[in-house]
Short mmCIF file of C-alpha atoms in Angstrom, two decimals:
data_model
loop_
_atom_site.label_atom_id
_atom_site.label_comp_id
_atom_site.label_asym_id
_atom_site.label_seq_id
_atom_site.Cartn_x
_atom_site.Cartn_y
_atom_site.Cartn_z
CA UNK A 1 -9.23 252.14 72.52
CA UNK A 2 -8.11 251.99 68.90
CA UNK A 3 -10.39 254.36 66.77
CA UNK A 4 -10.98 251.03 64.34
CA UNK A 5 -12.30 248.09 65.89
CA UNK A 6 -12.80 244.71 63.94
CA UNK A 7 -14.18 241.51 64.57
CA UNK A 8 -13.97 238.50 62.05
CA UNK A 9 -16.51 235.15 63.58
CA UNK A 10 -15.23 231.87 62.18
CA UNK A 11 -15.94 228.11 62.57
CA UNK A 12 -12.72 226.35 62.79
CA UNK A 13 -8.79 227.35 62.81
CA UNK A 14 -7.48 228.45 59.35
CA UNK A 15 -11.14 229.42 57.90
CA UNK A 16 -9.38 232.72 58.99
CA UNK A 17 -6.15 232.34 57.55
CA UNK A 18 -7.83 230.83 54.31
CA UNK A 19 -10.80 233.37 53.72
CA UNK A 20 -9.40 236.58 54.87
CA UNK A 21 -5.61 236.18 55.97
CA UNK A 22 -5.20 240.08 54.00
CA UNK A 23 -8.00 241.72 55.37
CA UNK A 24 -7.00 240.93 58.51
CA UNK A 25 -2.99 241.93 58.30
CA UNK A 26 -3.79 245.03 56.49
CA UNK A 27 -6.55 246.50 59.17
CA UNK A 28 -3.70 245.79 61.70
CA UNK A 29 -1.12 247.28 59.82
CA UNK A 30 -3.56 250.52 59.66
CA UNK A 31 -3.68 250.58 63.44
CA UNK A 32 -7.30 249.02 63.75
CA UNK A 33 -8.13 246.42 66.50
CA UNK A 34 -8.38 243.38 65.51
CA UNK A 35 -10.53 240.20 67.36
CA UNK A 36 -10.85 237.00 65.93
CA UNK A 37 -13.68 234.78 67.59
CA UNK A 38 -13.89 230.44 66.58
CA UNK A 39 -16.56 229.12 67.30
CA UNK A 40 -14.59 225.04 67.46
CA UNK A 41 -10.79 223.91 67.71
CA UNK A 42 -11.64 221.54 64.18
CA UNK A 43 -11.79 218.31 66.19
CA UNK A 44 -13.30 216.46 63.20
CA UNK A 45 -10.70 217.89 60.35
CA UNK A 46 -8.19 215.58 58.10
CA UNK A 47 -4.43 215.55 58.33
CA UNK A 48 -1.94 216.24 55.72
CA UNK A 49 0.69 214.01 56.09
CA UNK A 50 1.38 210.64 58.33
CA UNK A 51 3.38 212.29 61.15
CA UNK A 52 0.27 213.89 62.93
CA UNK A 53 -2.16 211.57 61.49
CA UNK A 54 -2.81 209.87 64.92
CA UNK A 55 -4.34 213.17 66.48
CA UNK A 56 -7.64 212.47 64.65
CA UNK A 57 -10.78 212.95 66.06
CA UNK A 58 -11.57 208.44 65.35
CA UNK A 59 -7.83 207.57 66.91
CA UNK A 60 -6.47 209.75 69.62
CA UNK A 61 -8.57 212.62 69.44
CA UNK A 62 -6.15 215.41 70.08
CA UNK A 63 -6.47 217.49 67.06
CA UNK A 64 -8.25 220.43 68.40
CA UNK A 65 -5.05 220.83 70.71
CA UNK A 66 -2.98 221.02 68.25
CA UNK A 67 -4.80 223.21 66.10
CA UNK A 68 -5.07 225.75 69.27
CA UNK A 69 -1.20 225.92 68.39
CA UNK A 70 -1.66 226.46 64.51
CA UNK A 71 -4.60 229.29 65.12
CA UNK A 72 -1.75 230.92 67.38
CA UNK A 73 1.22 230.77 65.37
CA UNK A 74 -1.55 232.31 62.35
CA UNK A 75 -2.76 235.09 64.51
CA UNK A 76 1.05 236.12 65.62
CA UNK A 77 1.51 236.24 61.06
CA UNK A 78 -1.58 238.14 60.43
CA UNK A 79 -0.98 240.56 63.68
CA UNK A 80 -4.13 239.78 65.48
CA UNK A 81 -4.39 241.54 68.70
CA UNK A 82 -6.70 238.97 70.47
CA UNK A 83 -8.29 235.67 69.53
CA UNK A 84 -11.77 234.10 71.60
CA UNK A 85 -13.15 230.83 71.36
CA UNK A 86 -17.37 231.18 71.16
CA UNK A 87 -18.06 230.45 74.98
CA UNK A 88 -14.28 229.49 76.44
CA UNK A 89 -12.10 227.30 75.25
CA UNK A 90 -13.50 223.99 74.53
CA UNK A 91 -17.79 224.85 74.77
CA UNK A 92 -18.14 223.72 70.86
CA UNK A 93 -17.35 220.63 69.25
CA UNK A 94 -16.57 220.40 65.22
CA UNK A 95 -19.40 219.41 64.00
CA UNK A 96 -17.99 217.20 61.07
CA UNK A 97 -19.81 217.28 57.65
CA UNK A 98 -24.12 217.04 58.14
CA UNK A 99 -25.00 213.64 58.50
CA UNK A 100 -21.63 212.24 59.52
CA UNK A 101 -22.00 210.77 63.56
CA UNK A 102 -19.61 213.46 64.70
CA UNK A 103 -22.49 215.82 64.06
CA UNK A 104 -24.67 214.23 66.46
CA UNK A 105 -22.04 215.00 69.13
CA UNK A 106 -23.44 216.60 72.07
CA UNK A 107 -21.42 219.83 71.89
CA UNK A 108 -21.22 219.59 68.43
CA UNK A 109 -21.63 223.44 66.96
CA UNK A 110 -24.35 222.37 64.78
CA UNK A 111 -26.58 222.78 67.77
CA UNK A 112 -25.98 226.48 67.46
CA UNK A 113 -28.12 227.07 63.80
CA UNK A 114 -31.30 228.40 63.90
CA UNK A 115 -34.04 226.55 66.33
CA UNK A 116 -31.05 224.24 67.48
CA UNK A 117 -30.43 223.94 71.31
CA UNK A 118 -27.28 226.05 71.63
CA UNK A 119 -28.37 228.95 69.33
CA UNK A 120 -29.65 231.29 71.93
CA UNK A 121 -26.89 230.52 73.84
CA UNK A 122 -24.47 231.12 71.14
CA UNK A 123 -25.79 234.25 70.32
CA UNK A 124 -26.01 235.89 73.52
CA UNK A 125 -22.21 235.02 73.97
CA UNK A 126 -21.14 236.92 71.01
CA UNK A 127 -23.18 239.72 72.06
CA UNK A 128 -20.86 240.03 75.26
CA UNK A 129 -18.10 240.07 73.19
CA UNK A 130 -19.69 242.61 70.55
CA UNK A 131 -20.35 245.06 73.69
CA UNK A 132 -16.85 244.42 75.08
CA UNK A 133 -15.16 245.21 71.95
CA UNK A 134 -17.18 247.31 70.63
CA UNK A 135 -16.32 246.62 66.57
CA UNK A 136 -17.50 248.85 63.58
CA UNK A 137 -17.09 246.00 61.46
CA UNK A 138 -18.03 242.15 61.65
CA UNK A 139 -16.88 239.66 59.01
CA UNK A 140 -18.26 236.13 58.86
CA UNK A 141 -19.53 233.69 55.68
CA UNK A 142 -22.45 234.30 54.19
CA UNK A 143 -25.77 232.57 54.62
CA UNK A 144 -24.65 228.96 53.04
CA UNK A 145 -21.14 228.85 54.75
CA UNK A 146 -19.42 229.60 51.58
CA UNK A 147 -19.42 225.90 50.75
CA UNK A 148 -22.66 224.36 52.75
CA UNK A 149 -20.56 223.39 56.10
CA UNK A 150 -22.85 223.15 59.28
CA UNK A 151 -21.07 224.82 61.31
CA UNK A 152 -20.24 227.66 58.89
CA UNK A 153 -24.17 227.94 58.34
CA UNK A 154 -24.33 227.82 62.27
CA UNK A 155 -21.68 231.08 62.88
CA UNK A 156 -23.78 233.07 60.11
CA UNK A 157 -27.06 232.92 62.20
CA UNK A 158 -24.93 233.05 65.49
CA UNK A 159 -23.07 236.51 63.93
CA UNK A 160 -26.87 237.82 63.00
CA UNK A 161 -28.58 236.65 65.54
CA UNK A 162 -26.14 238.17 68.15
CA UNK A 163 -26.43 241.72 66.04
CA UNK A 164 -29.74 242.93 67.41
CA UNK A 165 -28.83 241.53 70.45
CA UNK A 166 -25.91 243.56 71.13
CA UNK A 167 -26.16 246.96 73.10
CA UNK A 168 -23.23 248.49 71.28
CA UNK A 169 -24.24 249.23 67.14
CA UNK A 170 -22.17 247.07 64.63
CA UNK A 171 -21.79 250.16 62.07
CA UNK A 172 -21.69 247.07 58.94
CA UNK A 173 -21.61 243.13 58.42
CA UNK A 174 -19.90 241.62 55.69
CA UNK A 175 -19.58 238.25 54.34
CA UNK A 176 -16.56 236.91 52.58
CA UNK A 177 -17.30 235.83 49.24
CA UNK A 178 -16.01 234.96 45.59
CA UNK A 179 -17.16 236.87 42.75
CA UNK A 180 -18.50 233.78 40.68
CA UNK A 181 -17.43 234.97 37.00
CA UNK A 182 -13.96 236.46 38.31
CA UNK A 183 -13.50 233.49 40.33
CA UNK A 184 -14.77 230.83 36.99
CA UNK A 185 -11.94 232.70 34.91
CA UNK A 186 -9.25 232.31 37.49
CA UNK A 187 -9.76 228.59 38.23
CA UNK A 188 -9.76 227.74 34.57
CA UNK A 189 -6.24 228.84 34.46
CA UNK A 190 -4.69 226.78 37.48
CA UNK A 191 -1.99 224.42 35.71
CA UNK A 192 -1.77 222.10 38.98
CA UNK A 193 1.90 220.03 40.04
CA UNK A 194 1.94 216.32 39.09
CA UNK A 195 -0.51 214.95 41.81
CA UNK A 196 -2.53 217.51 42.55
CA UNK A 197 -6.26 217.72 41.25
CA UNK A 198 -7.88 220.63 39.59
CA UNK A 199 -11.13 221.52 40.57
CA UNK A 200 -13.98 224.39 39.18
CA UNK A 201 -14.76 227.27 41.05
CA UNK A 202 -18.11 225.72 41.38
CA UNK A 203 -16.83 223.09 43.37
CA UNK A 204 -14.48 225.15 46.15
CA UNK A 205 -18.10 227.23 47.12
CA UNK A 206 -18.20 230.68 48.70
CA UNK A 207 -19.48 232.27 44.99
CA UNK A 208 -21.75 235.30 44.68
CA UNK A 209 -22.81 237.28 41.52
CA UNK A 210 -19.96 239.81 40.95
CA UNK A 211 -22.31 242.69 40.99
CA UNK A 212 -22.79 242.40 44.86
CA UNK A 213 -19.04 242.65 45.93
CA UNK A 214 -19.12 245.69 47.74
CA UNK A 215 -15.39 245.85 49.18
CA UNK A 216 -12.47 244.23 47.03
CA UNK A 217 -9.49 244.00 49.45
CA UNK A 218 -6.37 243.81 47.43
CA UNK A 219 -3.45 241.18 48.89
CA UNK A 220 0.11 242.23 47.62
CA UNK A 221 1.16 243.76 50.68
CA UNK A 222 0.18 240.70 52.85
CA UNK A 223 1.00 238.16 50.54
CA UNK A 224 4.16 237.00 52.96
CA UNK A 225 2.11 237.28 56.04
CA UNK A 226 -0.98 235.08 54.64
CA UNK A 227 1.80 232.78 53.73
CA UNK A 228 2.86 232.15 57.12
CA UNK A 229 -0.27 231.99 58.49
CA UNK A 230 -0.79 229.49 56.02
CA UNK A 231 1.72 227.62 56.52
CA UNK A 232 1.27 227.54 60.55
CA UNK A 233 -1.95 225.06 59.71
CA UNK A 234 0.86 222.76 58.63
CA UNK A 235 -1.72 219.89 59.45
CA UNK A 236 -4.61 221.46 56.94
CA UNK A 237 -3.09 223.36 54.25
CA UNK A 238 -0.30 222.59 52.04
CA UNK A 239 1.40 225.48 50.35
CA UNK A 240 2.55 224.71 46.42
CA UNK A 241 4.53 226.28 44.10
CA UNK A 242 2.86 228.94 41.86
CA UNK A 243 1.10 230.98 44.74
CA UNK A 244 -1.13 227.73 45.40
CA UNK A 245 -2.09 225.36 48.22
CA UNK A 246 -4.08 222.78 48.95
CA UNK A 247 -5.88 221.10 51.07
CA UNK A 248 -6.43 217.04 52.57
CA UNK A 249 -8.31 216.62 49.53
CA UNK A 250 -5.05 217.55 47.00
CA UNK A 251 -7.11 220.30 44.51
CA UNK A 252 -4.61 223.14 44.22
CA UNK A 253 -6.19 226.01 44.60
CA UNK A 254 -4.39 229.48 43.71
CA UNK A 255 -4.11 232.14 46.27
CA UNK A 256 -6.28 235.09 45.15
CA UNK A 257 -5.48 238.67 44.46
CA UNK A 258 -8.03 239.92 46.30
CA UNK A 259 -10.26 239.36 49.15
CA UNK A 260 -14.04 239.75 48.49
CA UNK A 261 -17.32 240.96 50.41
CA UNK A 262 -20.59 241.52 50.39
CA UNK A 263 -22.50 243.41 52.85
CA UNK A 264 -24.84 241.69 54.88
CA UNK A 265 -26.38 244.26 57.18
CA UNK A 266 -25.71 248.10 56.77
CA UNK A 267 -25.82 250.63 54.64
CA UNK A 268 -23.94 250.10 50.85
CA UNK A 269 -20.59 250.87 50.61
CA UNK A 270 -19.58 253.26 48.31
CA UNK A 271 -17.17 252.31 45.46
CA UNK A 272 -14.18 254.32 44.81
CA UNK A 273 -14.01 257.20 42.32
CA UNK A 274 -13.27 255.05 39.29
CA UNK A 275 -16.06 253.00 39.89
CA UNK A 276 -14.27 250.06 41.59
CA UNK A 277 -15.31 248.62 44.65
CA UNK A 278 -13.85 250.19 47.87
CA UNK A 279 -11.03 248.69 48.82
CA UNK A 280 -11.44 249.10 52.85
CA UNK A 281 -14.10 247.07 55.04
CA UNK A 282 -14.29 250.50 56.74
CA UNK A 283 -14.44 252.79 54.12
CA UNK A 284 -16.90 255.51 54.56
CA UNK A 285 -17.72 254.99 58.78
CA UNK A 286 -17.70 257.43 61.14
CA UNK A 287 -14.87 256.02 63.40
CA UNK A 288 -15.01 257.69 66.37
CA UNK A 289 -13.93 256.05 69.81
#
């Protein structure tokens, strides 16, 4: 068993490809083992483009097939060793947005939050896989989602419910996250292509306080493979000129420099010796099989 073990918990294909596509491809590239869990197959998401259009969830619904085949084609880019869904293939729905009917679904992955009928459930299930794998490190969103989505909010409580749970000790949680000011300076800058939207930072979510970044992954030497992973959600992100994409909803967003976290359970990560934050979700652990 690889000395470095981690596990990144998402909601839906390409929150992994979108959040942390360089974190991922450079623990692989270092030799760690690397497990991607999703929670749904993102029945309920839009499509770019008319070709597809007809797999959505109100017409044929046969997007979370296709997606299976985007999430695959992402994993082979970023070098993921092996990818899970949260209870088999198929046990969670996409929830949709809160209040939408597709959230009152009866597998829909809103039922795993807090008090909801599938949370216990949902959190004993990762457990098995947190004892099988046996990961020093666990990413997953922080405590809103990043951006207020139910079923990010439900894989947050899921991830720290399933913690204490676990037999084997997660060594350190983190959440992916923007620093808000670094983030505010960066968006103010985007110069989108003629019909594209620009949006604030404010508006795209995932934003903490800069001082609680505790690991600052940088991205140049997995810019290509984030691009291909990318671009195998062909049916949710668009890729633009400028290191940029968007999404269904046309705000170009620029790819960032940097991937962001904040520690969520653990002890504090120590920055590097000229103060910076570390640069390595496993810097200073004890990583012995």
């Amino acid at each position: 068993m690889p000395a470095a073990r981690l596990l990144a918990v998402h909601a839906h294909p390409d929150d992994e490809s979108l959040s942390m596509a360089c974190t991922l491809a450079s623990a692989t590239q270092a030799g760690a083992h690397v497990t991607l869990v999703t929670a749904t197959l993102g029945e309920q998401g839009e499509v770019i483009g008319d070709e597809l259009a007809g797999l959505v969830a109100e017409r044929a619904d046969q997007l979370g097939g296709y997606r299976l085949t985007e999430l695959a084609a992402a994993c082979c880019a970023l070098g993921v060793h092996e990818r899970l869904f949260l209870g088999g293939l198929g046990t969670y729905r996409d929830s949709g947005m809160a209040g939408t009917p597709s959230a009152g679904h009866p597998r829909a992955f809103i039922g795993a939050q807090r008090g909801g009928p599938f949370h216990d459930q949902a959190c004993a299930q990762l457990a098995e896989v947190i004892d099988r794998i046996r990961p020093q490190v666990v990413l997953t969103y922080d405590a809103d989602g990043g951006y207020g989505h139910p079923d990010h909010i439900a894989t947050h409580q899921v991830v720290m419910g399933a913690i204490p749970l676990a037999r084997w000790q997660v060594a350190r949680v983190l959440a992916v996250v923007r620093p808000r000011e670094t983030t505010r300076a960066v968006f103010a800058d985007v110069d989108a292509p003629p019909g594209y939207l620009t949006a604030g930072a404010d508006e795209v979510g995932c934003l903490a306080d800069d001082r609680l970044v505790a690991v600052r992954v940088p991205t140049g030497p997995t810019r290509a493979q984030r691009r291909r992973a990318l671009a195998a959600h062909a049916t949710q992100v668009e890729l633009l000129p400028g290191e940029m994409f968007a999404l269904s909803n046309r705000i170009a967003q620029p790819l960032a420099v940097a991937e962001y976290f904040r520690v969520l359970s653990g002890g504090p990560v120590a920055h590097r010796a000229d103060g910076s934050p570390a640069d390595d979700v496993f810097a200073g652990l004890d990583l012995d099989p």
